PDB file of N, CA and C in Angstrom:
ATOM      1  N   UNK A1357       0.675  -4.119 -12.733  1.00  0.00           N
ATOM      2  CA  UNK A1357       0.878  -2.693 -12.568  1.00  0.00           C
ATOM      3  C   UNK A1357       1.449  -2.447 -11.177  1.00  0.00           C
ATOM      4  N   UNK A1358       2.198  -1.373 -11.056  1.00  0.00           N
ATOM      5  CA  UNK A1358       2.740  -1.040  -9.746  1.00  0.00           C
ATOM      6  C   UNK A1358       2.845   0.465  -9.554  1.00  0.00           C
ATOM      7  N   UNK A1359       2.869   0.845  -8.285  1.00  0.00           N
ATOM      8  CA  UNK A1359       3.054   2.251  -7.902  1.00  0.00           C
ATOM      9  C   UNK A1359       4.035   2.291  -6.734  1.00  0.00           C
ATOM     10  N   UNK A1360       4.778   3.377  -6.669  1.00  0.00           N
ATOM     11  CA  UNK A1360       5.799   3.547  -5.637  1.00  0.00           C
ATOM     12  C   UNK A1360       5.422   4.709  -4.725  1.00  0.00           C
ATOM     13  N   UNK A1361       5.724   4.544  -3.439  1.00  0.00           N
ATOM     14  CA  UNK A1361       5.397   5.562  -2.443  1.00  0.00           C
ATOM     15  C   UNK A1361       6.516   5.673  -1.416  1.00  0.00           C
ATOM     16  N   UNK A1362       6.598   6.848  -0.821  1.00  0.00           N
ATOM     17  CA  UNK A1362       7.468   7.067   0.331  1.00  0.00           C
ATOM     18  C   UNK A1362       6.543   7.213   1.538  1.00  0.00           C
ATOM     19  N   UNK A1363       6.774   6.412   2.568  1.00  0.00           N
ATOM     20  CA  UNK A1363       5.932   6.433   3.764  1.00  0.00           C
ATOM     21  C   UNK A1363       6.214   7.707   4.559  1.00  0.00           C
ATOM     22  N   UNK A1364       5.151   8.454   4.866  1.00  0.00           N
ATOM     23  CA  UNK A1364       5.297   9.698   5.635  1.00  0.00           C
ATOM     24  C   UNK A1364       4.616   9.627   6.998  1.00  0.00           C
ATOM     25  N   UNK A1365       3.840   8.584   7.241  1.00  0.00           N
ATOM     26  CA  UNK A1365       3.189   8.422   8.545  1.00  0.00           C
ATOM     27  C   UNK A1365       4.276   8.274   9.611  1.00  0.00           C
ATOM     28  N   UNK A1366       4.177   9.053  10.669  1.00  0.00           N
ATOM     29  CA  UNK A1366       5.203   9.114  11.710  1.00  0.00           C
ATOM     30  C   UNK A1366       5.585   7.746  12.261  1.00  0.00           C
ATOM     31  N   UNK A1367       4.609   6.891  12.452  1.00  0.00           N
ATOM     32  CA  UNK A1367       4.876   5.561  13.013  1.00  0.00           C
ATOM     33  C   UNK A1367       5.080   4.491  11.934  1.00  0.00           C
ATOM     34  N   UNK A1368       5.174   4.902  10.671  1.00  0.00           N
ATOM     35  CA  UNK A1368       5.300   3.932   9.591  1.00  0.00           C
ATOM     36  C   UNK A1368       3.954   3.274   9.324  1.00  0.00           C
ATOM     37  N   UNK A1369       3.985   2.100   8.730  1.00  0.00           N
ATOM     38  CA  UNK A1369       2.739   1.389   8.446  1.00  0.00           C
ATOM     39  C   UNK A1369       2.518   0.371   9.565  1.00  0.00           C
ATOM     40  N   UNK A1370       1.802   0.808  10.588  1.00  0.00           N
ATOM     41  CA  UNK A1370       1.451  -0.035  11.729  1.00  0.00           C
ATOM     42  C   UNK A1370      -0.017  -0.429  11.581  1.00  0.00           C
ATOM     43  N   UNK A1371      -0.678  -0.786  12.673  1.00  0.00           N
ATOM     44  CA  UNK A1371      -2.037  -1.338  12.610  1.00  0.00           C
ATOM     45  C   UNK A1371      -3.050  -0.416  11.935  1.00  0.00           C
ATOM     46  N   UNK A1372      -3.106   0.859  12.316  1.00  0.00           N
ATOM     47  CA  UNK A1372      -4.126   1.751  11.760  1.00  0.00           C
ATOM     48  C   UNK A1372      -3.946   1.970  10.260  1.00  0.00           C
ATOM     49  N   UNK A1373      -2.736   2.375   9.798  1.00  0.00           N
ATOM     50  CA  UNK A1373      -2.581   2.529   8.343  1.00  0.00           C
ATOM     51  C   UNK A1373      -2.804   1.220   7.578  1.00  0.00           C
ATOM     52  N   UNK A1374      -2.365   0.112   8.145  1.00  0.00           N
ATOM     53  CA  UNK A1374      -2.575  -1.181   7.474  1.00  0.00           C
ATOM     54  C   UNK A1374      -4.065  -1.460   7.332  1.00  0.00           C
ATOM     55  N   UNK A1375      -4.829  -1.193   8.384  1.00  0.00           N
ATOM     56  CA  UNK A1375      -6.277  -1.413   8.338  1.00  0.00           C
ATOM     57  C   UNK A1375      -6.943  -0.512   7.304  1.00  0.00           C
ATOM     58  N   UNK A1376      -6.492   0.719   7.202  1.00  0.00           N
ATOM     59  CA  UNK A1376      -7.041   1.653   6.217  1.00  0.00           C
ATOM     60  C   UNK A1376      -6.795   1.134   4.801  1.00  0.00           C
ATOM     61  N   UNK A1377      -5.582   0.662   4.538  1.00  0.00           N
ATOM     62  CA  UNK A1377      -5.249   0.157   3.198  1.00  0.00           C
ATOM     63  C   UNK A1377      -6.042  -1.107   2.870  1.00  0.00           C
ATOM     64  N   UNK A1378      -6.099  -2.034   3.804  1.00  0.00           N
ATOM     65  CA  UNK A1378      -6.838  -3.285   3.585  1.00  0.00           C
ATOM     66  C   UNK A1378      -8.317  -2.990   3.328  1.00  0.00           C
ATOM     67  N   UNK A1379      -8.879  -2.093   4.093  1.00  0.00           N
ATOM     68  CA  UNK A1379     -10.292  -1.731   3.943  1.00  0.00           C
ATOM     69  C   UNK A1379     -10.566  -1.081   2.585  1.00  0.00           C
ATOM     70  N   UNK A1380      -9.638  -0.262   2.115  1.00  0.00           N
ATOM     71  CA  UNK A1380      -9.826   0.464   0.853  1.00  0.00           C
ATOM     72  C   UNK A1380      -9.917  -0.449  -0.363  1.00  0.00           C
ATOM     73  N   UNK A1381      -9.307  -1.627  -0.282  1.00  0.00           N
ATOM     74  CA  UNK A1381      -9.278  -2.491  -1.468  1.00  0.00           C
ATOM     75  C   UNK A1381     -10.329  -3.601  -1.444  1.00  0.00           C
ATOM     76  N   UNK A1382     -11.165  -3.645  -0.431  1.00  0.00           N
ATOM     77  CA  UNK A1382     -12.186  -4.700  -0.338  1.00  0.00           C
ATOM     78  C   UNK A1382     -13.069  -4.826  -1.581  1.00  0.00           C
ATOM     79  N   UNK A1383     -13.492  -3.715  -2.210  1.00  0.00           N
ATOM     80  CA  UNK A1383     -14.382  -3.858  -3.370  1.00  0.00           C
ATOM     81  C   UNK A1383     -13.710  -4.407  -4.628  1.00  0.00           C
ATOM     82  N   UNK A1384     -12.390  -4.538  -4.622  1.00  0.00           N
ATOM     83  CA  UNK A1384     -11.653  -4.930  -5.825  1.00  0.00           C
ATOM     84  C   UNK A1384     -11.301  -6.418  -5.797  1.00  0.00           C
ATOM     85  N   UNK A1385     -11.101  -6.990  -6.984  1.00  0.00           N
ATOM     86  CA  UNK A1385     -10.822  -8.424  -7.079  1.00  0.00           C
ATOM     87  C   UNK A1385      -9.365  -8.740  -7.423  1.00  0.00           C
ATOM     88  N   UNK A1386      -8.600  -7.778  -7.872  1.00  0.00           N
ATOM     89  CA  UNK A1386      -7.214  -8.019  -8.264  1.00  0.00           C
ATOM     90  C   UNK A1386      -6.356  -8.459  -7.081  1.00  0.00           C
ATOM     91  N   UNK A1387      -5.350  -9.268  -7.380  1.00  0.00           N
ATOM     92  CA  UNK A1387      -4.348  -9.633  -6.376  1.00  0.00           C
ATOM     93  C   UNK A1387      -3.475  -8.405  -6.137  1.00  0.00           C
ATOM     94  N   UNK A1388      -3.104  -8.175  -4.876  1.00  0.00           N
ATOM     95  CA  UNK A1388      -2.321  -6.976  -4.562  1.00  0.00           C
ATOM     96  C   UNK A1388      -1.337  -7.265  -3.443  1.00  0.00           C
ATOM     97  N   UNK A1389      -0.104  -6.785  -3.641  1.00  0.00           N
ATOM     98  CA  UNK A1389       0.963  -6.978  -2.667  1.00  0.00           C
ATOM     99  C   UNK A1389       1.640  -5.661  -2.356  1.00  0.00           C
ATOM    100  N   UNK A1390       2.119  -5.559  -1.132  1.00  0.00           N
ATOM    101  CA  UNK A1390       2.947  -4.435  -0.714  1.00  0.00           C
ATOM    102  C   UNK A1390       4.362  -4.969  -0.589  1.00  0.00           C
ATOM    103  N   UNK A1391       5.322  -4.320  -1.242  1.00  0.00           N
ATOM    104  CA  UNK A1391       6.715  -4.766  -1.213  1.00  0.00           C
ATOM    105  C   UNK A1391       7.574  -3.730  -0.502  1.00  0.00           C
ATOM    106  N   UNK A1392       8.437  -4.247   0.378  1.00  0.00           N
ATOM    107  CA  UNK A1392       9.362  -3.392   1.117  1.00  0.00           C
ATOM    108  C   UNK A1392      10.603  -4.196   1.483  1.00  0.00           C
ATOM    109  N   UNK A1393      11.741  -3.620   1.202  1.00  0.00           N
ATOM    110  CA  UNK A1393      13.018  -4.186   1.647  1.00  0.00           C
ATOM    111  C   UNK A1393      13.198  -5.647   1.209  1.00  0.00           C
ATOM    112  N   UNK A1394      12.818  -5.951  -0.032  1.00  0.00           N
ATOM    113  CA  UNK A1394      12.998  -7.289  -0.566  1.00  0.00           C
ATOM    114  C   UNK A1394      11.967  -8.311  -0.122  1.00  0.00           C
ATOM    115  N   UNK A1395      10.973  -7.877   0.649  1.00  0.00           N
ATOM    116  CA  UNK A1395       9.921  -8.777   1.110  1.00  0.00           C
ATOM    117  C   UNK A1395       8.580  -8.277   0.594  1.00  0.00           C
ATOM    118  N   UNK A1396       7.600  -9.169   0.574  1.00  0.00           N
ATOM    119  CA  UNK A1396       6.268  -8.754   0.138  1.00  0.00           C
ATOM    120  C   UNK A1396       5.212  -9.295   1.092  1.00  0.00           C
ATOM    121  N   UNK A1397       4.077  -8.582   1.109  1.00  0.00           N
ATOM    122  CA  UNK A1397       2.958  -8.971   1.970  1.00  0.00           C
ATOM    123  C   UNK A1397       1.675  -8.864   1.173  1.00  0.00           C
ATOM    124  N   UNK A1398       0.753  -9.767   1.453  1.00  0.00           N
ATOM    125  CA  UNK A1398      -0.575  -9.722   0.857  1.00  0.00           C
ATOM    126  C   UNK A1398      -1.287  -8.507   1.446  1.00  0.00           C
ATOM    127  N   UNK A1399      -1.655  -7.546   0.617  1.00  0.00           N
ATOM    128  CA  UNK A1399      -2.269  -6.311   1.101  1.00  0.00           C
ATOM    129  C   UNK A1399      -3.722  -6.521   1.534  1.00  0.00           C
ATOM    130  N   UNK A1400      -4.222  -7.722   1.416  1.00  0.00           N
ATOM    131  CA  UNK A1400      -5.572  -8.016   1.911  1.00  0.00           C
ATOM    132  C   UNK A1400      -5.544  -8.503   3.364  1.00  0.00           C
ATOM    133  N   UNK A1401      -4.346  -8.591   3.942  1.00  0.00           N
ATOM    134  CA  UNK A1401      -4.184  -9.081   5.307  1.00  0.00           C
ATOM    135  C   UNK A1401      -3.443  -8.051   6.168  1.00  0.00           C
ATOM    136  N   UNK A1402      -4.126  -7.517   7.173  1.00  0.00           N
ATOM    137  CA  UNK A1402      -3.498  -6.543   8.068  1.00  0.00           C
ATOM    138  C   UNK A1402      -2.257  -7.151   8.712  1.00  0.00           C
ATOM    139  N   UNK A1403      -2.375  -8.372   9.194  1.00  0.00           N
ATOM    140  CA  UNK A1403      -1.259  -9.031   9.865  1.00  0.00           C
ATOM    141  C   UNK A1403      -0.063  -9.196   8.932  1.00  0.00           C
ATOM    142  N   UNK A1404      -0.334  -9.587   7.697  1.00  0.00           N
ATOM    143  CA  UNK A1404       0.735  -9.753   6.714  1.00  0.00           C
ATOM    144  C   UNK A1404       1.462  -8.429   6.474  1.00  0.00           C
ATOM    145  N   UNK A1405       0.718  -7.358   6.339  1.00  0.00           N
ATOM    146  CA  UNK A1405       1.309  -6.034   6.118  1.00  0.00           C
ATOM    147  C   UNK A1405       2.142  -5.614   7.323  1.00  0.00           C
ATOM    148  N   UNK A1406       1.620  -5.833   8.514  1.00  0.00           N
ATOM    149  CA  UNK A1406       2.329  -5.425   9.729  1.00  0.00           C
ATOM    150  C   UNK A1406       3.641  -6.179   9.931  1.00  0.00           C
ATOM    151  N   UNK A1407       3.730  -7.419   9.432  1.00  0.00           N
ATOM    152  CA  UNK A1407       4.963  -8.194   9.601  1.00  0.00           C
ATOM    153  C   UNK A1407       6.140  -7.584   8.839  1.00  0.00           C
ATOM    154  N   UNK A1408       5.870  -6.717   7.873  1.00  0.00           N
ATOM    155  CA  UNK A1408       6.952  -6.062   7.134  1.00  0.00           C
ATOM    156  C   UNK A1408       7.646  -4.975   7.966  1.00  0.00           C
ATOM    157  N   UNK A1409       6.988  -4.493   9.015  1.00  0.00           N
ATOM    158  CA  UNK A1409       7.566  -3.445   9.887  1.00  0.00           C
ATOM    159  C   UNK A1409       8.076  -2.254   9.071  1.00  0.00           C
ATOM    160  N   UNK A1410       7.201  -1.684   8.251  1.00  0.00           N
ATOM    161  CA  UNK A1410       7.586  -0.578   7.373  1.00  0.00           C
ATOM    162  C   UNK A1410       7.691   0.713   8.191  1.00  0.00           C
ATOM    163  N   UNK A1411       8.888   1.312   8.264  1.00  0.00           N
ATOM    164  CA  UNK A1411       9.072   2.540   9.049  1.00  0.00           C
ATOM    165  C   UNK A1411       8.793   3.806   8.237  1.00  0.00           C
ATOM    166  N   UNK A1412       8.741   4.925   8.925  1.00  0.00           N
ATOM    167  CA  UNK A1412       8.609   6.221   8.263  1.00  0.00           C
ATOM    168  C   UNK A1412       9.807   6.414   7.323  1.00  0.00           C
ATOM    169  N   UNK A1413       9.589   7.091   6.218  1.00  0.00           N
ATOM    170  CA  UNK A1413      10.578   7.394   5.170  1.00  0.00           C
ATOM    171  C   UNK A1413      10.948   6.184   4.303  1.00  0.00           C
ATOM    172  N   UNK A1414      10.334   5.028   4.547  1.00  0.00           N
ATOM    173  CA  UNK A1414      10.613   3.843   3.735  1.00  0.00           C
ATOM    174  C   UNK A1414      10.013   4.008   2.343  1.00  0.00           C
ATOM    175  N   UNK A1415      10.654   3.413   1.368  1.00  0.00           N
ATOM    176  CA  UNK A1415      10.134   3.366   0.010  1.00  0.00           C
ATOM    177  C   UNK A1415       9.418   2.028  -0.158  1.00  0.00           C
ATOM    178  N   UNK A1416       8.151   2.083  -0.573  1.00  0.00           N
ATOM    179  CA  UNK A1416       7.363   0.865  -0.771  1.00  0.00           C
ATOM    180  C   UNK A1416       6.853   0.809  -2.203  1.00  0.00           C
ATOM    181  N   UNK A1417       6.529  -0.387  -2.631  1.00  0.00           N
ATOM    182  CA  UNK A1417       5.926  -0.601  -3.939  1.00  0.00           C
ATOM    183  C   UNK A1417       4.651  -1.401  -3.731  1.00  0.00           C
ATOM    184  N   UNK A1418       3.592  -0.982  -4.385  1.00  0.00           N
ATOM    185  CA  UNK A1418       2.345  -1.738  -4.360  1.00  0.00           C
ATOM    186  C   UNK A1418       2.122  -2.286  -5.760  1.00  0.00           C
ATOM    187  N   UNK A1419       1.956  -3.596  -5.834  1.00  0.00           N
ATOM    188  CA  UNK A1419       1.803  -4.294  -7.107  1.00  0.00           C
ATOM    189  C   UNK A1419       0.419  -4.930  -7.156  1.00  0.00           C
ATOM    190  N   UNK A1420      -0.307  -4.666  -8.232  1.00  0.00           N
ATOM    191  CA  UNK A1420      -1.640  -5.250  -8.412  1.00  0.00           C
ATOM    192  C   UNK A1420      -1.701  -5.942  -9.765  1.00  0.00           C
ATOM    193  N   UNK A1421      -2.354  -7.106  -9.780  1.00  0.00           N
ATOM    194  CA  UNK A1421      -2.541  -7.859 -11.017  1.00  0.00           C
ATOM    195  C   UNK A1421      -3.978  -8.332 -11.091  1.00  0.00           C
ATOM    196  N   UNK A1422      -4.635  -7.998 -12.193  1.00  0.00           N
ATOM    197  CA  UNK A1422      -6.011  -8.443 -12.386  1.00  0.00           C
ATOM    198  C   UNK A1422      -6.799  -7.451 -13.206  1.00  0.00           C
ATOM    199  N   UNK A1423      -8.067  -7.766 -13.407  1.00  0.00           N
ATOM    200  CA  UNK A1423      -8.930  -6.964 -14.272  1.00  0.00           C
ATOM    201  C   UNK A1423      -9.133  -5.530 -13.790  1.00  0.00           C
ATOM    202  N   UNK A1424      -9.132  -5.312 -12.485  1.00  0.00           N
ATOM    203  CA  UNK A1424      -9.372  -3.963 -11.974  1.00  0.00           C
ATOM    204  C   UNK A1424      -8.144  -3.378 -11.266  1.00  0.00           C
ATOM    205  N   UNK A1425      -6.961  -3.826 -11.706  1.00  0.00           N
ATOM    206  CA  UNK A1425      -5.733  -3.385 -11.028  1.00  0.00           C
ATOM    207  C   UNK A1425      -5.503  -1.879 -11.116  1.00  0.00           C
ATOM    208  N   UNK A1426      -5.828  -1.258 -12.237  1.00  0.00           N
ATOM    209  CA  UNK A1426      -5.637   0.195 -12.358  1.00  0.00           C
ATOM    210  C   UNK A1426      -6.542   0.938 -11.385  1.00  0.00           C
ATOM    211  N   UNK A1427      -7.803   0.536 -11.321  1.00  0.00           N
ATOM    212  CA  UNK A1427      -8.751   1.184 -10.415  1.00  0.00           C
ATOM    213  C   UNK A1427      -8.344   0.972  -8.955  1.00  0.00           C
ATOM    214  N   UNK A1428      -7.866  -0.235  -8.650  1.00  0.00           N
ATOM    215  CA  UNK A1428      -7.405  -0.537  -7.299  1.00  0.00           C
ATOM    216  C   UNK A1428      -6.227   0.362  -6.930  1.00  0.00           C
ATOM    217  N   UNK A1429      -5.253   0.475  -7.821  1.00  0.00           N
ATOM    218  CA  UNK A1429      -4.086   1.314  -7.547  1.00  0.00           C
ATOM    219  C   UNK A1429      -4.463   2.792  -7.457  1.00  0.00           C
ATOM    220  N   UNK A1430      -5.404   3.222  -8.275  1.00  0.00           N
ATOM    221  CA  UNK A1430      -5.878   4.610  -8.184  1.00  0.00           C
ATOM    222  C   UNK A1430      -6.498   4.870  -6.819  1.00  0.00           C
ATOM    223  N   UNK A1431      -7.321   3.939  -6.342  1.00  0.00           N
ATOM    224  CA  UNK A1431      -7.966   4.085  -5.034  1.00  0.00           C
ATOM    225  C   UNK A1431      -6.921   4.091  -3.917  1.00  0.00           C
ATOM    226  N   UNK A1432      -5.967   3.172  -3.975  1.00  0.00           N
ATOM    227  CA  UNK A1432      -4.922   3.137  -2.953  1.00  0.00           C
ATOM    228  C   UNK A1432      -4.098   4.414  -2.950  1.00  0.00           C
ATOM    229  N   UNK A1433      -3.773   4.929  -4.120  1.00  0.00           N
ATOM    230  CA  UNK A1433      -3.017   6.184  -4.208  1.00  0.00           C
ATOM    231  C   UNK A1433      -3.782   7.307  -3.530  1.00  0.00           C
ATOM    232  N   UNK A1434      -5.068   7.390  -3.824  1.00  0.00           N
ATOM    233  CA  UNK A1434      -5.925   8.410  -3.219  1.00  0.00           C
ATOM    234  C   UNK A1434      -5.931   8.286  -1.692  1.00  0.00           C
ATOM    235  N   UNK A1435      -6.085   7.072  -1.200  1.00  0.00           N
ATOM    236  CA  UNK A1435      -6.146   6.829   0.251  1.00  0.00           C
ATOM    237  C   UNK A1435      -4.794   7.121   0.908  1.00  0.00           C
ATOM    238  N   UNK A1436      -3.715   6.657   0.313  1.00  0.00           N
ATOM    239  CA  UNK A1436      -2.382   6.877   0.877  1.00  0.00           C
ATOM    240  C   UNK A1436      -2.091   8.365   1.010  1.00  0.00           C
ATOM    241  N   UNK A1437      -2.430   9.123  -0.010  1.00  0.00           N
ATOM    242  CA  UNK A1437      -2.182  10.570   0.023  1.00  0.00           C
ATOM    243  C   UNK A1437      -3.130  11.294   0.972  1.00  0.00           C
ATOM    244  N   UNK A1438      -4.407  10.988   0.912  1.00  0.00           N
ATOM    245  CA  UNK A1438      -5.397  11.724   1.723  1.00  0.00           C
ATOM    246  C   UNK A1438      -5.313  11.389   3.204  1.00  0.00           C
ATOM    247  N   UNK A1439      -4.853  10.195   3.552  1.00  0.00           N
ATOM    248  CA  UNK A1439      -4.764   9.783   4.956  1.00  0.00           C
ATOM    249  C   UNK A1439      -3.395  10.069   5.566  1.00  0.00           C
ATOM    250  N   UNK A1440      -2.498  10.678   4.799  1.00  0.00           N
ATOM    251  CA  UNK A1440      -1.176  11.008   5.313  1.00  0.00           C
ATOM    252  C   UNK A1440      -0.283   9.798   5.554  1.00  0.00           C
ATOM    253  N   UNK A1441      -0.559   8.712   4.841  1.00  0.00           N
ATOM    254  CA  UNK A1441       0.249   7.502   4.993  1.00  0.00           C
ATOM    255  C   UNK A1441       1.546   7.622   4.194  1.00  0.00           C
ATOM    256  N   UNK A1442       1.466   8.283   3.054  1.00  0.00           N
ATOM    257  CA  UNK A1442       2.665   8.413   2.215  1.00  0.00           C
ATOM    258  C   UNK A1442       2.455   9.413   1.103  1.00  0.00           C
ATOM    259  N   UNK A1443       3.499   9.507   0.283  1.00  0.00           N
ATOM    260  CA  UNK A1443       3.437  10.384  -0.883  1.00  0.00           C
ATOM    261  C   UNK A1443       3.942   9.593  -2.085  1.00  0.00           C
ATOM    262  N   UNK A1444       3.407   9.912  -3.250  1.00  0.00           N
ATOM    263  CA  UNK A1444       3.805   9.211  -4.464  1.00  0.00           C
ATOM    264  C   UNK A1444       5.205   9.585  -4.886  1.00  0.00           C
ATOM    265  N   UNK A1445       5.868   8.678  -5.588  1.00  0.00           N
ATOM    266  CA  UNK A1445       7.185   8.976  -6.132  1.00  0.00           C
ATOM    267  C   UNK A1445       7.360   8.217  -7.443  1.00  0.00           C
ATOM    268  N   UNK A1446       8.311   8.642  -8.211  1.00  0.00           N
ATOM    269  CA  UNK A1446       8.523   8.095  -9.553  1.00  0.00           C
ATOM    270  C   UNK A1446       9.238   6.750  -9.566  1.00  0.00           C
ATOM    271  N   UNK A1447      10.181   6.521  -8.674  1.00  0.00           N
ATOM    272  CA  UNK A1447      10.975   5.305  -8.761  1.00  0.00           C
ATOM    273  C   UNK A1447      10.705   4.333  -7.662  1.00  0.00           C
TER     274      UNK A1447
END
């Protein structure tokens, strides 16, 4: 499963937003990646996410695979929107 977002955080996805996302998925067991600009990062690793250097207005995709992937993506969507990290989009 996957979801698409447009990054709205002024500084993009730097240390604080990356930490928020990594923390939000701790209770879940599904594999999850953040994809940007043809590259992907393990969303369970702050350092991995930060290496993507995702700027403001970037389009990202979060991909989850596993038994609780829908719940994981629902939680991430909630966190991304409520923390001002990004907004959902269709494509």
